[in-house]
Short mmCIF file of C-alpha atoms and ligand atoms in Angstrom, two decimals:
data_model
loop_
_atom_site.label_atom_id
_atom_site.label_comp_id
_atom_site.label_asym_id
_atom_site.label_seq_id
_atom_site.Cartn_x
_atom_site.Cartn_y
_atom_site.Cartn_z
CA UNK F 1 -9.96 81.30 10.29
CA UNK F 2 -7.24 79.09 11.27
CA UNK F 3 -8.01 75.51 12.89
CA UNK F 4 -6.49 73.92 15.91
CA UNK F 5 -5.78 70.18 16.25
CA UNK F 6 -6.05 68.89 19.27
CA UNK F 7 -4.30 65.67 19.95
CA UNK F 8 -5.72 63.60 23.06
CA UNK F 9 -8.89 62.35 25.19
CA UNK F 10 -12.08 61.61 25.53
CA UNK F 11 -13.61 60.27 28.74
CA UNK F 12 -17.01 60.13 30.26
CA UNK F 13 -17.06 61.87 33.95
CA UNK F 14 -18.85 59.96 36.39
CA UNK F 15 -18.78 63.03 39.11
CA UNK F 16 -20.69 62.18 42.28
CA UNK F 17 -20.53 64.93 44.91
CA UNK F 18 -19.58 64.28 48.32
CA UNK F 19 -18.96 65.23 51.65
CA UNK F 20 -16.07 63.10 52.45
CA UNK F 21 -14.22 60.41 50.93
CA UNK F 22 -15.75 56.87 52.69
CA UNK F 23 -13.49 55.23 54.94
CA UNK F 24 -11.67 51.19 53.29
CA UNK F 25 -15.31 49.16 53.86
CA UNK F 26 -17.74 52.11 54.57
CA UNK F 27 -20.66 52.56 52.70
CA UNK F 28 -21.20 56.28 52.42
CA UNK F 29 -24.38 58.07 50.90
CA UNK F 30 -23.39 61.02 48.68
CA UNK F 31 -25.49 63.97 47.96
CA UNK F 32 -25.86 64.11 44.12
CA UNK F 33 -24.30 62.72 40.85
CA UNK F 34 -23.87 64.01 37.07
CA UNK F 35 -22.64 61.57 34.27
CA UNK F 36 -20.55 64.24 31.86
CA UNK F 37 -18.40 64.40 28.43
CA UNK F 38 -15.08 65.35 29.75
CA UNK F 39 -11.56 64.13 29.41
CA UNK F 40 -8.26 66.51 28.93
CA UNK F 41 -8.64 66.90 25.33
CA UNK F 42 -12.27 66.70 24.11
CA UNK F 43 -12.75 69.68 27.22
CA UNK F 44 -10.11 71.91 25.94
CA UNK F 45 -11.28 71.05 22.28
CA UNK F 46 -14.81 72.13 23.55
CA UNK F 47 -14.17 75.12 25.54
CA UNK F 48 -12.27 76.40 22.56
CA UNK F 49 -14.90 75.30 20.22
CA UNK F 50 -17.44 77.40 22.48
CA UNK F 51 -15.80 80.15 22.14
CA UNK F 52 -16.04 79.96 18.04
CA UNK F 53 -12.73 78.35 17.46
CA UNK F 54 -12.66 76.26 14.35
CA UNK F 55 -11.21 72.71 15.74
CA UNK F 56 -9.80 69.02 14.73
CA UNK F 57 -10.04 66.49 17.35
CA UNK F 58 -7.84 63.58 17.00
CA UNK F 59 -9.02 60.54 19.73
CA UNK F 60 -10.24 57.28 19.79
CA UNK F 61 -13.98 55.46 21.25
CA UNK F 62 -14.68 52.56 22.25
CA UNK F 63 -16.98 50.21 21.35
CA UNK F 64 -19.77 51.24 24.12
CA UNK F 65 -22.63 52.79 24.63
CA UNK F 66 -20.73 55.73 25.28
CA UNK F 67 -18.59 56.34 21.87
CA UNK F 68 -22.07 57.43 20.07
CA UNK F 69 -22.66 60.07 22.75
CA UNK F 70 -19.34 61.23 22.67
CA UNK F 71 -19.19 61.68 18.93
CA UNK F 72 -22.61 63.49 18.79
CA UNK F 73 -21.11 66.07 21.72
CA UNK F 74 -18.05 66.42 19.47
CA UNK F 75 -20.19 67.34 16.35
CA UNK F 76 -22.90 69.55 18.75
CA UNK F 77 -20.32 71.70 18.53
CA UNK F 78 -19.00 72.08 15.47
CA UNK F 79 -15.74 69.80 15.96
CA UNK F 80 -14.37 68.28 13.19
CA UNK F 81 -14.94 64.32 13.45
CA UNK F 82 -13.33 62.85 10.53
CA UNK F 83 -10.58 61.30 12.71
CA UNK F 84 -12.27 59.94 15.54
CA UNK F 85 -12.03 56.15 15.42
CA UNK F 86 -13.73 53.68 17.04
CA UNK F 87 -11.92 50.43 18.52
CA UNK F 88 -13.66 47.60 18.76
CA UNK F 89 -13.73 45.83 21.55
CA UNK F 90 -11.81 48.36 24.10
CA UNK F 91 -13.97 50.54 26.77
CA UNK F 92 -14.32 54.26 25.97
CA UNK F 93 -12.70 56.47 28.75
CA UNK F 94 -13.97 56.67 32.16
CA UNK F 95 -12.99 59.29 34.68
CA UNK F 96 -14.55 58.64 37.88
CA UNK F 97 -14.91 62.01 39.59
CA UNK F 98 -15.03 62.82 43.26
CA UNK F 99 -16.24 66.71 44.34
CA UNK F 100 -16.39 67.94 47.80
CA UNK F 101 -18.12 70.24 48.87
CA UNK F 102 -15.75 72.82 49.36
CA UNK F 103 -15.53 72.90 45.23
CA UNK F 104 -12.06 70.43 44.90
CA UNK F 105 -12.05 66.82 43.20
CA UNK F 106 -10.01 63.45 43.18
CA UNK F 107 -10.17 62.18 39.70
CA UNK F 108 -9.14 58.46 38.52
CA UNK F 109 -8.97 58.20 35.04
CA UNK F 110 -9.20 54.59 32.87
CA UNK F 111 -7.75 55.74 29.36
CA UNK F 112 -9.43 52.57 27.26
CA UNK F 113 -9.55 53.45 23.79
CA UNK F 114 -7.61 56.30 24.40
CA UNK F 115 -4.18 54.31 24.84
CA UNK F 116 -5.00 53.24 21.15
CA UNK F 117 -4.23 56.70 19.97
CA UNK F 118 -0.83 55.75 18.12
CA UNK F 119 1.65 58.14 15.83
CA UNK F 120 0.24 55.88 12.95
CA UNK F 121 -3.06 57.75 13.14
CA UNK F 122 -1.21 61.37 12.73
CA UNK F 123 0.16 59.95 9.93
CA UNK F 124 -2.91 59.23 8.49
CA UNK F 125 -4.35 62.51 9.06
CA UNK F 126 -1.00 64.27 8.07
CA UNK F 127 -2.73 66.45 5.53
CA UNK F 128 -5.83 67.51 7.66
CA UNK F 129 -2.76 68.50 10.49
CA UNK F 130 -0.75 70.04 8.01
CA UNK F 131 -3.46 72.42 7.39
CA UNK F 132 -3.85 74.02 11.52
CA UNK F 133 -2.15 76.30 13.01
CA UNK F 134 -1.45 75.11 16.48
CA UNK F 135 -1.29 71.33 17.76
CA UNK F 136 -2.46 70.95 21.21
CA UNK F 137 -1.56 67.95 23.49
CA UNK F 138 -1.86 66.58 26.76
CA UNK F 139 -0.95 63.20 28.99
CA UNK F 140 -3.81 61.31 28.77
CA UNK F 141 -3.00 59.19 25.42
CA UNK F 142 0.52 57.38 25.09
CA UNK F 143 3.47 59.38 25.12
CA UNK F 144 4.73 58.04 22.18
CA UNK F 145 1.95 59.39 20.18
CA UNK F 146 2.41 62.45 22.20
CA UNK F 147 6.23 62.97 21.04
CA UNK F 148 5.28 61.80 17.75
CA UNK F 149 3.10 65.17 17.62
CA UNK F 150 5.70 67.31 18.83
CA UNK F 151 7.76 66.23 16.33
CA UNK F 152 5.05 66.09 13.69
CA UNK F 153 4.52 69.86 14.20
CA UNK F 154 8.63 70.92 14.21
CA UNK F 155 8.58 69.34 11.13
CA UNK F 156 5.68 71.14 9.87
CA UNK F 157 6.37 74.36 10.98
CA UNK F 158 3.26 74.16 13.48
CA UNK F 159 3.39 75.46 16.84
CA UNK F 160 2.94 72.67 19.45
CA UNK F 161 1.39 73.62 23.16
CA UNK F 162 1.59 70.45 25.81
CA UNK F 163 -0.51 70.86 28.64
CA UNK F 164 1.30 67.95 30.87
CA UNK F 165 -1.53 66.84 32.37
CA UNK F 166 -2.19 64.33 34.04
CA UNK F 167 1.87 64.78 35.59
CA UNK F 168 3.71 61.83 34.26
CA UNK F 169 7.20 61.69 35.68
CA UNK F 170 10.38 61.00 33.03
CA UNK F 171 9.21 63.09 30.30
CA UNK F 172 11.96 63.20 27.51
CA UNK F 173 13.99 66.56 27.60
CA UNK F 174 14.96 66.03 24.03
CA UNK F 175 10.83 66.54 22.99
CA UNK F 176 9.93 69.21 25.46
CA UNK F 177 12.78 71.51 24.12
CA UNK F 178 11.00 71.44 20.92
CA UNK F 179 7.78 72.68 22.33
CA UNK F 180 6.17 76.30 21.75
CA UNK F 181 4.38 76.33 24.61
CA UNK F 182 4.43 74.44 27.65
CA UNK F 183 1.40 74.56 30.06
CA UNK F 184 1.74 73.07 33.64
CA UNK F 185 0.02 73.39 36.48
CA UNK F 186 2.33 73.62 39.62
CA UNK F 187 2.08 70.04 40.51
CA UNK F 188 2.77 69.40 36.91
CA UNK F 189 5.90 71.79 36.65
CA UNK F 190 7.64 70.34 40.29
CA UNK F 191 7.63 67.28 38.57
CA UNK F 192 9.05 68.09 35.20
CA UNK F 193 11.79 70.44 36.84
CA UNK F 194 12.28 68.04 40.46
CA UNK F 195 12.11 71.70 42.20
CA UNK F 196 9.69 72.39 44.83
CA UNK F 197 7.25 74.55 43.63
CA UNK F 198 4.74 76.03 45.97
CA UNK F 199 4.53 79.75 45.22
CA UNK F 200 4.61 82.08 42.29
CA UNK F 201 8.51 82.91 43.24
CA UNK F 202 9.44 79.10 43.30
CA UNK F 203 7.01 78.61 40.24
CA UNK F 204 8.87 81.48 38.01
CA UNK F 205 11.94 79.69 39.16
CA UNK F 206 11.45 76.39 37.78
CA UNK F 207 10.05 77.83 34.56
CA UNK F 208 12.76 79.56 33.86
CA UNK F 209 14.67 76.77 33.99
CA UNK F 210 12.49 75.24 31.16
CA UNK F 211 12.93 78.42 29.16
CA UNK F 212 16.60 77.93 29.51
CA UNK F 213 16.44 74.21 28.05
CA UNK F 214 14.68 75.34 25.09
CA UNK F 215 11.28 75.68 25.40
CA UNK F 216 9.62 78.98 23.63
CA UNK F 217 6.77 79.81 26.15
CA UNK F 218 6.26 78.24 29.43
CA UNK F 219 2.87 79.55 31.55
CA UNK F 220 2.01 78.35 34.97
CA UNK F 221 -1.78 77.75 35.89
CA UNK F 222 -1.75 79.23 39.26
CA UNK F 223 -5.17 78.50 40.24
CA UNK F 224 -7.03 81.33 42.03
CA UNK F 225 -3.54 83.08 42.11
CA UNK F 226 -3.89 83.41 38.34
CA UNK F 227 -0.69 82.26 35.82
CA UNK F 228 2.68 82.96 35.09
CA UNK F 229 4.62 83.61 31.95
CA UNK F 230 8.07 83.22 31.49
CA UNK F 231 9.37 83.00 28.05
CA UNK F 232 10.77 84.91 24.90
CA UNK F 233 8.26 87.52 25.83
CA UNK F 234 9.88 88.32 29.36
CA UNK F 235 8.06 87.51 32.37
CA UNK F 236 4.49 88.32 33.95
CA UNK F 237 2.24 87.32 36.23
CA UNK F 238 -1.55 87.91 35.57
CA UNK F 239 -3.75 87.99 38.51
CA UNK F 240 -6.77 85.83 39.79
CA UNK F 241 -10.00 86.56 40.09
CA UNK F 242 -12.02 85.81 43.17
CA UNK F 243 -15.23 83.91 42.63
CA UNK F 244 -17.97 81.39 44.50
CA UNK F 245 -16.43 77.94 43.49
CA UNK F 246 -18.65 75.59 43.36
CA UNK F 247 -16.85 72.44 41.47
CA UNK F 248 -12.79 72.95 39.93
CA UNK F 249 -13.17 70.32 37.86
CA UNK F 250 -11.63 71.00 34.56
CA UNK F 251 -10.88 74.25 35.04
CA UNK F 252 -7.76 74.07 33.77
CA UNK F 253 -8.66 72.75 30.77
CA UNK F 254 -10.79 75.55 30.51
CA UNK F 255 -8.24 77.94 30.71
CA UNK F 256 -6.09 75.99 28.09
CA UNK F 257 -9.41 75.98 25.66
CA UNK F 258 -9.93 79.69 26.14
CA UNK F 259 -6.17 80.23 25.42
CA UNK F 260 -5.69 78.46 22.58
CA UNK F 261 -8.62 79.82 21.29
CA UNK F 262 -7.47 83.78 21.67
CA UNK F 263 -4.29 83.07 20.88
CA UNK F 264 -4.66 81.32 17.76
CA UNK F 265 -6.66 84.39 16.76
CA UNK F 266 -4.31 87.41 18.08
CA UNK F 267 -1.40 86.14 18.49
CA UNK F 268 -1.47 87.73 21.58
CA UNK F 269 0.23 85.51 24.87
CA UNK F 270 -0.65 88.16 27.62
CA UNK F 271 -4.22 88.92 26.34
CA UNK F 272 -4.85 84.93 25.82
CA UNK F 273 -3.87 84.66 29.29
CA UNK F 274 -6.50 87.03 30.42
CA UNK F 275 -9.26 85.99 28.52
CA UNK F 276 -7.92 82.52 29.96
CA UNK F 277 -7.72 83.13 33.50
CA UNK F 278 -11.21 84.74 33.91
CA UNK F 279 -12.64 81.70 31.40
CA UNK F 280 -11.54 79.36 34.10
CA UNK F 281 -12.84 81.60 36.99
CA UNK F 282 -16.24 81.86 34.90
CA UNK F 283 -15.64 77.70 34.90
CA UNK F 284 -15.44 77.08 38.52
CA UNK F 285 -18.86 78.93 39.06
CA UNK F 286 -20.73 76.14 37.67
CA UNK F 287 -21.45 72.28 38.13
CA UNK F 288 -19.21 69.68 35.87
CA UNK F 289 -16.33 70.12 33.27
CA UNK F 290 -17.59 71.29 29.88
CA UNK F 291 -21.05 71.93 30.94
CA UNK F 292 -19.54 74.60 33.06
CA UNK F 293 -17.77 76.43 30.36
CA UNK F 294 -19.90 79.31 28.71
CA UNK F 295 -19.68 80.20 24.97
CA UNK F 296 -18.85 83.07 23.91
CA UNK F 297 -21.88 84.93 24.69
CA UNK F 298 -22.42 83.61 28.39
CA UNK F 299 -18.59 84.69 28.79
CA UNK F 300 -18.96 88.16 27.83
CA UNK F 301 -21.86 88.60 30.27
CA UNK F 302 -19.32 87.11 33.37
CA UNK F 303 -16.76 89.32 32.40
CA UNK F 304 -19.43 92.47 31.96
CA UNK F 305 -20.86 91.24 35.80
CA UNK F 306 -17.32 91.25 37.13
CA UNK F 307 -16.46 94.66 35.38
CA UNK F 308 -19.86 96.32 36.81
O1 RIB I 401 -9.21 67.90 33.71
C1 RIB I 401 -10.45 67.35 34.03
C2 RIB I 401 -10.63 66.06 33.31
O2 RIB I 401 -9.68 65.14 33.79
C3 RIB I 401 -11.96 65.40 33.51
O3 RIB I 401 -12.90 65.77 32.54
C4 RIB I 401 -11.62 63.91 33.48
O4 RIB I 401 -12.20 63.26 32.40
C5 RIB I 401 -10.10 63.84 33.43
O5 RIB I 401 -9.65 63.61 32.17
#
């Protein structure tokens, strides 16, 4: 089976549910609160690791009560460890997490160890990299490191997905154009592009002008709407599925998890994407980030409920 590296976060989600934000000075009582393993990369790592993918994780702890934790979730299921560093005397990654009750969340995220992640650490696991099949990245470490991938993987003949998330404006044009696939949300891709985007039409727009700078594959999280391909492949849209939200959080990740997974199995963009879309559907039903996402078997029995 091939393995997938996955080149980012880790954060602990502090997610308190609420009913409304509390005013500058207010004291508000909220009704519930779940502390969580989350963070861009360790839930996309997860999700795919769920799903039986066989996966490298490449991130850094700190030197808290929380990098133990973190490292035991990793190896719970079946992630490979060996390049998860501790750093002494940093914080692990916090995301507090704020969830209304109509399913939607703020998120602020403190990277701590995470902005210790540097290209000097790819190099040292160059020959554990050398040997996946797809590198998977996102915002949340230093975009240095981040580019450094990219590269790493042109180099190597690896495909390279970037899932720009969190949106970070001034991305360098030079890097993207060397990615395989590019992942935004549309948030994510009016910022990369500077075109409104605030339908599937304006979306398709500003991906193909990505396509046109270089990049291989661009898809479009769409949210209950679904996502968009545009690419060497043509161009397709593949729809949403309507569900009872309960909590969005890391849902996208989910969908990038249960992409990466398919894909680095098939080969297969539009049937990833399927698999994908309804993974992140099945993701919204539940409370949290990865402790939302079903494994494989919990998966087939949402998609058998939504078929029956
Ligand atoms: O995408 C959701 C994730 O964003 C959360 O798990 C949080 O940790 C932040 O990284």
């Amino acid at each position: 089976m091939s393995k997938i590296a996955v080149i980012g976060s880790n954060m602990v989600d502090l997610i308190t549910y609420i009913d409304r934000m509390p005013a500058q000075g207010e004291t508000l009582e909220a009704p519930g609160f779940a502390l969580g393993c989350g963070g861009k990369g360790a839930n996309q790592a997860v999700a795919a690791a769920k799903l039986g993918a066989d996966v490298l994780m490449l991130t850094k702890v700190g030197d808290d009560m929380f990098a133990d934790n973190t490292l035991a979730n990793f190896q719970r299921f079946g992630i490979d460890t060996r390049y998860v560093q501790r750093v002494p005397g940093v914080s692990s990654g916090v995301a507090p997490i704020f969830v209304q009750a109509d399913s939607h969340n703020s998120i602020l995220i403190v990277k701590g160890a995470n902005a210790h992640l540097v290209p000097a650490d790819l190099d040292a696991a160059e020959q554990a990299l050398r040997e996946c099949s797809l590198i998977v990245l996102q915002l949340e470490i230093n975009v240095e490191t981040v580019y450094h991938a990219i590269e790493f993987g042109r180099e190597h003949n690896i495909p390279v997905l970037l899932n720009p998330a969190p949106a970070l404006s001034g991305l360098s044009r030079e890097h993207l154009a060397h990615l395989d696939f590019l992942v935004p949300n549309e948030s994510e891709l009016a910022l990369i592009t500077g075109q409104v985007v605030d339908s599937p039409e304006s979306a398709h727009n500003a991906a193909l002008k990505l396509v046109a700078s270089g990049i291989r594959h661009v898809i479009v999280t769409l949210g209950q709407q679904g996502a968009l391909y545009v690419g060497e492949e043509g161009e397709f849209q593949i729809p949403g599925l309507s569900v009872a939200a309960r909590d969005t959080t890391g849902a996208g990740d989910a969908f990038i998890g249960c992409f990466i997974h398919h894909w680095s199995r098939d080969r297969d963009i539009r049937a990833a994407m399927t698999q994908a879309v309804a993974y992140s559907a099945c993701s919204v039903t539940g409370l949290g980030t990865q402790t939302s996402y079903p494994d494989a078997t919990a998966f087939a029995e949402f998609q058998r409920r939504l078929d029956a």
